[in-house]
């Protein structure tokens, strides 16, 4: 029973760690996407200025 409990505890800690990393990755992806959109907007503004 003791080893099983340890295994279960280990699995739960691993799961929480995995979730934390997933959330972190999602946050980084969101920030990167926002930054890309901002860069694209700047580029679009530059292109508009160039064409005008």
PDB file with one MODEL, atoms N, CA, C and O in Angstrom:
MODEL        1
ATOM      1  N   UNK A   1       0.836  -1.208   0.000  1.00  0.00           N
ATOM      2  CA  UNK A   1       0.000   0.000   0.000  1.00  0.00           C
ATOM      3  C   UNK A   1       0.874   1.263   0.000  1.00  0.00           C
ATOM      4  O   UNK A   1       0.564   2.237  -0.686  1.00  0.00           O
ATOM      5  N   UNK A   2       1.953   1.238   0.764  1.00  0.00           N
ATOM      6  CA  UNK A   2       2.826   2.414   0.858  1.00  0.00           C
ATOM      7  C   UNK A   2       3.434   2.798  -0.506  1.00  0.00           C
ATOM      8  O   UNK A   2       3.392   3.969  -0.883  1.00  0.00           O
ATOM      9  N   UNK A   3       4.001   1.821  -1.254  1.00  0.00           N
ATOM     10  CA  UNK A   3       4.573   2.182  -2.554  1.00  0.00           C
ATOM     11  C   UNK A   3       3.523   2.755  -3.510  1.00  0.00           C
ATOM     12  O   UNK A   3       3.807   3.671  -4.283  1.00  0.00           O
ATOM     13  N   UNK A   4       2.305   2.201  -3.445  1.00  0.00           N
ATOM     14  CA  UNK A   4       1.218   2.673  -4.303  1.00  0.00           C
ATOM     15  C   UNK A   4       0.917   4.144  -3.994  1.00  0.00           C
ATOM     16  O   UNK A   4       0.748   4.960  -4.900  1.00  0.00           O
ATOM     17  N   UNK A   5       0.854   4.460  -2.714  1.00  0.00           N
ATOM     18  CA  UNK A   5       0.573   5.828  -2.275  1.00  0.00           C
ATOM     19  C   UNK A   5       1.668   6.758  -2.803  1.00  0.00           C
ATOM     20  O   UNK A   5       1.393   7.846  -3.307  1.00  0.00           O
ATOM     21  N   UNK A   6       2.928   6.294  -2.671  1.00  0.00           N
ATOM     22  CA  UNK A   6       4.059   7.092  -3.146  1.00  0.00           C
ATOM     23  C   UNK A   6       3.932   7.327  -4.656  1.00  0.00           C
ATOM     24  O   UNK A   6       4.138   8.438  -5.145  1.00  0.00           O
ATOM     25  N   UNK A   7       3.590   6.261  -5.380  1.00  0.00           N
ATOM     26  CA  UNK A   7       3.426   6.376  -6.832  1.00  0.00           C
ATOM     27  C   UNK A   7       2.352   7.395  -7.170  1.00  0.00           C
ATOM     28  O   UNK A   7       2.537   8.247  -8.040  1.00  0.00           O
ATOM     29  N   UNK A   8       1.236   7.298  -6.476  1.00  0.00           N
ATOM     30  CA  UNK A   8       0.117   8.214  -6.722  1.00  0.00           C
ATOM     31  C   UNK A   8       0.553   9.657  -6.464  1.00  0.00           C
ATOM     32  O   UNK A   8       0.264  10.552  -7.258  1.00  0.00           O
ATOM     33  N   UNK A   9       1.245   9.871  -5.357  1.00  0.00           N
ATOM     34  CA  UNK A   9       1.718  11.203  -4.991  1.00  0.00           C
ATOM     35  C   UNK A   9       2.673  11.720  -6.065  1.00  0.00           C
ATOM     36  O   UNK A   9       2.588  12.871  -6.491  1.00  0.00           O
ATOM     37  N   UNK A  10       3.577  10.851  -6.490  1.00  0.00           N
ATOM     38  CA  UNK A  10       4.562  11.208  -7.507  1.00  0.00           C
ATOM     39  C   UNK A  10       3.851  11.610  -8.799  1.00  0.00           C
ATOM     40  O   UNK A  10       4.211  12.601  -9.434  1.00  0.00           O
ATOM     41  N   UNK A  11       2.850  10.836  -9.176  1.00  0.00           N
ATOM     42  CA  UNK A  11       2.107  11.114 -10.401  1.00  0.00           C
ATOM     43  C   UNK A  11       1.398  12.464 -10.312  1.00  0.00           C
ATOM     44  O   UNK A  11       1.410  13.238 -11.269  1.00  0.00           O
ATOM     45  N   UNK A  12       0.784  12.746  -9.166  1.00  0.00           N
ATOM     46  CA  UNK A  12       0.050  14.008  -9.004  1.00  0.00           C
ATOM     47  C   UNK A  12       1.009  15.195  -9.093  1.00  0.00           C
ATOM     48  O   UNK A  12       0.690  16.213  -9.706  1.00  0.00           O
ATOM     49  N   UNK A  13       2.186  15.058  -8.476  1.00  0.00           N
ATOM     50  CA  UNK A  13       3.170  16.146  -8.528  1.00  0.00           C
ATOM     51  C   UNK A  13       3.641  16.340  -9.964  1.00  0.00           C
ATOM     52  O   UNK A  13       3.830  17.469 -10.415  1.00  0.00           O
ATOM     53  N   UNK A  14       3.828  15.237 -10.677  1.00  0.00           N
ATOM     54  CA  UNK A  14       4.254  15.306 -12.081  1.00  0.00           C
ATOM     55  C   UNK A  14       3.176  15.987 -12.914  1.00  0.00           C
ATOM     56  O   UNK A  14       3.472  16.801 -13.789  1.00  0.00           O
ATOM     57  N   UNK A  15       1.921  15.642 -12.632  1.00  0.00           N
ATOM     58  CA  UNK A  15       0.796  16.226 -13.371  1.00  0.00           C
ATOM     59  C   UNK A  15       0.721  17.734 -13.140  1.00  0.00           C
ATOM     60  O   UNK A  15       0.509  18.500 -14.081  1.00  0.00           O
ATOM     61  N   UNK A  16       0.894  18.157 -11.893  1.00  0.00           N
ATOM     62  CA  UNK A  16       0.830  19.595 -11.592  1.00  0.00           C
ATOM     63  C   UNK A  16       1.978  20.323 -12.285  1.00  0.00           C
ATOM     64  O   UNK A  16       1.802  21.425 -12.805  1.00  0.00           O
ATOM     65  N   UNK A  17       3.164  19.692 -12.288  1.00  0.00           N
ATOM     66  CA  UNK A  17       4.327  20.273 -12.950  1.00  0.00           C
ATOM     67  C   UNK A  17       4.043  20.422 -14.444  1.00  0.00           C
ATOM     68  O   UNK A  17       4.331  21.457 -15.046  1.00  0.00           O
ATOM     69  N   UNK A  18       3.471  19.369 -15.030  1.00  0.00           N
ATOM     70  CA  UNK A  18       3.140  19.369 -16.458  1.00  0.00           C
ATOM     71  C   UNK A  18       2.140  20.473 -16.773  1.00  0.00           C
ATOM     72  O   UNK A  18       2.278  21.188 -17.766  1.00  0.00           O
ATOM     73  N   UNK A  19       1.124  20.604 -15.911  1.00  0.00           N
ATOM     74  CA  UNK A  19       0.110  21.645 -16.109  1.00  0.00           C
ATOM     75  C   UNK A  19       0.740  23.031 -16.027  1.00  0.00           C
ATOM     76  O   UNK A  19       0.432  23.914 -16.827  1.00  0.00           O
ATOM     77  N   UNK A  20       1.624  23.207 -15.050  1.00  0.00           N
ATOM     78  CA  UNK A  20       2.304  24.500 -14.893  1.00  0.00           C
ATOM     79  C   UNK A  20       3.072  24.845 -16.165  1.00  0.00           C
ATOM     80  O   UNK A  20       3.004  25.971 -16.659  1.00  0.00           O
ATOM     81  N   UNK A  21       3.808  23.856 -16.691  1.00  0.00           N
ATOM     82  CA  UNK A  21       4.579  24.083 -17.909  1.00  0.00           C
ATOM     83  C   UNK A  21       3.666  24.385 -19.089  1.00  0.00           C
ATOM     84  O   UNK A  21       3.975  25.243 -19.916  1.00  0.00           O
ATOM     85  N   UNK A  22       2.539  23.676 -19.168  1.00  0.00           N
ATOM     86  CA  UNK A  22       1.585  23.911 -20.251  1.00  0.00           C
ATOM     87  C   UNK A  22       1.050  25.338 -20.187  1.00  0.00           C
ATOM     88  O   UNK A  22       0.978  26.030 -21.203  1.00  0.00           O
ATOM     89  N   UNK A  23       0.677  25.771 -18.980  1.00  0.00           N
ATOM     90  CA  UNK A  23       0.137  27.127 -18.792  1.00  0.00           C
ATOM     91  C   UNK A  23       1.205  28.153 -19.163  1.00  0.00           C
ATOM     92  O   UNK A  23       0.915  29.157 -19.814  1.00  0.00           O
ATOM     93  N   UNK A  24       2.454  27.888 -18.739  1.00  0.00           N
ATOM     94  CA  UNK A  24       3.567  28.784 -19.049  1.00  0.00           C
ATOM     95  C   UNK A  24       3.761  28.877 -20.560  1.00  0.00           C
ATOM     96  O   UNK A  24       3.922  29.966 -21.110  1.00  0.00           O
ATOM     97  N   UNK A  25       3.743  27.706 -21.230  1.00  0.00           N
ATOM     98  CA  UNK A  25       3.899  27.674 -22.688  1.00  0.00           C
ATOM     99  C   UNK A  25       2.779  28.443 -23.368  1.00  0.00           C
ATOM    100  O   UNK A  25       3.016  29.182 -24.323  1.00  0.00           O
ATOM    101  N   UNK A  26       1.557  28.267 -22.874  1.00  0.00           N
ATOM    102  CA  UNK A  26       0.413  28.972 -23.460  1.00  0.00           C
ATOM    103  C   UNK A  26       0.595  30.477 -23.308  1.00  0.00           C
ATOM    104  O   UNK A  26       0.315  31.241 -24.232  1.00  0.00           O
ATOM    105  N   UNK A  27       1.063  30.893 -22.145  1.00  0.00           N
ATOM    106  CA  UNK A  27       1.298  32.313 -21.897  1.00  0.00           C
ATOM    107  C   UNK A  27       2.349  32.875 -22.839  1.00  0.00           C
ATOM    108  O   UNK A  27       2.191  33.965 -23.388  1.00  0.00           O
ATOM    109  N   UNK A  28       3.430  32.112 -23.019  1.00  0.00           N
ATOM    110  CA  UNK A  28       4.506  32.544 -23.922  1.00  0.00           C
ATOM    111  C   UNK A  28       3.983  32.628 -25.351  1.00  0.00           C
ATOM    112  O   UNK A  28       4.277  33.580 -26.073  1.00  0.00           O
ATOM    113  N   UNK A  29       3.203  31.620 -25.754  1.00  0.00           N
ATOM    114  CA  UNK A  29       2.635  31.618 -27.103  1.00  0.00           C
ATOM    115  C   UNK A  29       1.727  32.826 -27.298  1.00  0.00           C
ATOM    116  O   UNK A  29       1.763  33.479 -28.341  1.00  0.00           O
ATOM    117  N   UNK A  30       0.912  33.116 -26.285  1.00  0.00           N
ATOM    118  CA  UNK A  30      -0.009  34.255 -26.363  1.00  0.00           C
ATOM    119  C   UNK A  30       0.778  35.556 -26.521  1.00  0.00           C
ATOM    120  O   UNK A  30       0.449  36.395 -27.360  1.00  0.00           O
ATOM    121  N   UNK A  31       1.822  35.711 -25.703  1.00  0.00           N
ATOM    122  CA  UNK A  31       2.654  36.919 -25.765  1.00  0.00           C
ATOM    123  C   UNK A  31       3.326  37.037 -27.126  1.00  0.00           C
ATOM    124  O   UNK A  31       3.374  38.120 -27.709  1.00  0.00           O
ATOM    125  N   UNK A  32       3.843  35.920 -27.631  1.00  0.00           N
ATOM    126  CA  UNK A  32       4.527  35.920 -28.927  1.00  0.00           C
ATOM    127  C   UNK A  32       3.556  36.316 -30.035  1.00  0.00           C
ATOM    128  O   UNK A  32       3.897  37.097 -30.924  1.00  0.00           O
ATOM    129  N   UNK A  33       2.341  35.768 -29.973  1.00  0.00           N
ATOM    130  CA  UNK A  33       1.329  36.079 -30.984  1.00  0.00           C
ATOM    131  C   UNK A  33       0.986  37.565 -30.932  1.00  0.00           C
ATOM    132  O   UNK A  33       0.859  38.221 -31.966  1.00  0.00           O
ATOM    133  N   UNK A  34       0.836  38.087 -29.707  1.00  0.00           N
ATOM    134  CA  UNK A  34       0.507  39.506 -29.542  1.00  0.00           C
ATOM    135  C   UNK A  34       1.629  40.365 -30.123  1.00  0.00           C
ATOM    136  O   UNK A  34       1.381  41.361 -30.803  1.00  0.00           O
ATOM    137  N   UNK A  35       2.874  39.957 -29.839  1.00  0.00           N
ATOM    138  CA  UNK A  35       4.029  40.696 -30.331  1.00  0.00           C
ATOM    139  C   UNK A  35       4.071  40.653 -31.860  1.00  0.00           C
ATOM    140  O   UNK A  35       4.363  41.657 -32.509  1.00  0.00           O
ATOM    141  N   UNK A  36       3.775  39.476 -32.427  1.00  0.00           N
ATOM    142  CA  UNK A  36       3.764  39.337 -33.888  1.00  0.00           C
ATOM    143  C   UNK A  36       2.698  40.227 -34.498  1.00  0.00           C
ATOM    144  O   UNK A  36       2.930  40.880 -35.516  1.00  0.00           O
ATOM    145  N   UNK A  37       1.522  40.252 -33.873  1.00  0.00           N
ATOM    146  CA  UNK A  37       0.441  41.104 -34.370  1.00  0.00           C
ATOM    147  C   UNK A  37       0.867  42.564 -34.333  1.00  0.00           C
ATOM    148  O   UNK A  37       0.603  43.320 -35.268  1.00  0.00           O
ATOM    149  N   UNK A  38       1.533  42.959 -33.239  1.00  0.00           N
ATOM    150  CA  UNK A  38       2.005  44.336 -33.092  1.00  0.00           C
ATOM    151  C   UNK A  38       3.024  44.660 -34.181  1.00  0.00           C
ATOM    152  O   UNK A  38       2.981  45.736 -34.779  1.00  0.00           O
ATOM    153  N   UNK A  39       3.943  43.723 -34.436  1.00  0.00           N
ATOM    154  CA  UNK A  39       4.957  43.921 -35.478  1.00  0.00           C
ATOM    155  C   UNK A  39       4.296  44.034 -36.844  1.00  0.00           C
ATOM    156  O   UNK A  39       4.677  44.867 -37.667  1.00  0.00           O
ATOM    157  N   UNK A  40       3.300  43.185 -37.071  1.00  0.00           N
ATOM    158  CA  UNK A  40       2.589  43.193 -38.344  1.00  0.00           C
ATOM    159  C   UNK A  40       1.894  44.537 -38.539  1.00  0.00           C
ATOM    160  O   UNK A  40       1.917  45.112 -39.627  1.00  0.00           O
ATOM    161  N   UNK A  41       1.276  45.028 -37.467  1.00  0.00           N
ATOM    162  CA  UNK A  41       0.595  46.330 -37.528  1.00  0.00           C
ATOM    163  C   UNK A  41       1.601  47.421 -37.895  1.00  0.00           C
ATOM    164  O   UNK A  41       1.331  48.270 -38.745  1.00  0.00           O
ATOM    165  N   UNK A  42       2.764  47.387 -37.244  1.00  0.00           N
ATOM    166  CA  UNK A  42       3.805  48.383 -37.527  1.00  0.00           C
ATOM    167  C   UNK A  42       4.241  48.276 -38.988  1.00  0.00           C
ATOM    168  O   UNK A  42       4.415  49.282 -39.675  1.00  0.00           O
ATOM    169  N   UNK A  43       4.412  47.036 -39.445  1.00  0.00           N
ATOM    170  CA  UNK A  43       4.830  46.807 -40.819  1.00  0.00           C
ATOM    171  C   UNK A  43       3.777  47.334 -41.785  1.00  0.00           C
ATOM    172  O   UNK A  43       4.103  47.964 -42.791  1.00  0.00           O
ATOM    173  N   UNK A  44       2.512  47.072 -41.471  1.00  0.00           N
ATOM    174  CA  UNK A  44       1.401  47.540 -42.311  1.00  0.00           C
ATOM    175  C   UNK A  44       1.420  49.061 -42.377  1.00  0.00           C
ATOM    176  O   UNK A  44       1.253  49.648 -43.447  1.00  0.00           O
ATOM    177  N   UNK A  45       1.625  49.697 -41.221  1.00  0.00           N
ATOM    178  CA  UNK A  45       1.669  51.165 -41.172  1.00  0.00           C
ATOM    179  C   UNK A  45       2.825  51.665 -42.049  1.00  0.00           C
ATOM    180  O   UNK A  45       2.675  52.634 -42.793  1.00  0.00           O
ATOM    181  N   UNK A  46       3.985  50.987 -41.950  1.00  0.00           N
ATOM    182  CA  UNK A  46       5.146  51.371 -42.762  1.00  0.00           C
ATOM    183  C   UNK A  46       4.828  51.218 -44.247  1.00  0.00           C
ATOM    184  O   UNK A  46       5.162  52.088 -45.052  1.00  0.00           O
ATOM    185  N   UNK A  47       4.178  50.104 -44.607  1.00  0.00           N
ATOM    186  CA  UNK A  47       3.823  49.858 -46.004  1.00  0.00           C
ATOM    187  C   UNK A  47       2.867  50.934 -46.506  1.00  0.00           C
ATOM    188  O   UNK A  47       3.018  51.438 -47.619  1.00  0.00           O
ATOM    189  N   UNK A  48       1.889  51.282 -45.688  1.00  0.00           N
ATOM    190  CA  UNK A  48       0.919  52.313 -46.070  1.00  0.00           C
ATOM    191  C   UNK A  48       1.648  53.633 -46.306  1.00  0.00           C
ATOM    192  O   UNK A  48       1.383  54.325 -47.289  1.00  0.00           O
ATOM    193  N   UNK A  49       2.567  53.981 -45.401  1.00  0.00           N
ATOM    194  CA  UNK A  49       3.351  55.215 -45.554  1.00  0.00           C
ATOM    195  C   UNK A  49       4.171  55.152 -46.844  1.00  0.00           C
ATOM    196  O   UNK A  49       4.277  56.133 -47.580  1.00  0.00           O
ATOM    197  N   UNK A  50       4.738  53.994 -47.095  1.00  0.00           N
ATOM    198  CA  UNK A  50       5.575  53.816 -48.280  1.00  0.00           C
ATOM    199  C   UNK A  50       4.749  53.987 -49.561  1.00  0.00           C
ATOM    200  O   UNK A  50       5.176  54.642 -50.511  1.00  0.00           O
ATOM    201  N   UNK A  51       3.562  53.385 -49.560  1.00  0.00           N
ATOM    202  CA  UNK A  51       2.699  53.481 -50.743  1.00  0.00           C
ATOM    203  C   UNK A  51       2.165  54.900 -50.915  1.00  0.00           C
ATOM    204  O   UNK A  51       1.996  55.368 -52.041  1.00  0.00           O
ATOM    205  N   UNK A  52       1.901  55.579 -49.816  1.00  0.00           N
ATOM    206  CA  UNK A  52       1.407  56.955 -49.891  1.00  0.00           C
ATOM    207  C   UNK A  52       2.598  57.881 -50.066  1.00  0.00           C
ATOM    208  O   UNK A  52       2.427  59.097 -50.154  1.00  0.00           O
TER     209      UNK A  52
ENDMDL
END
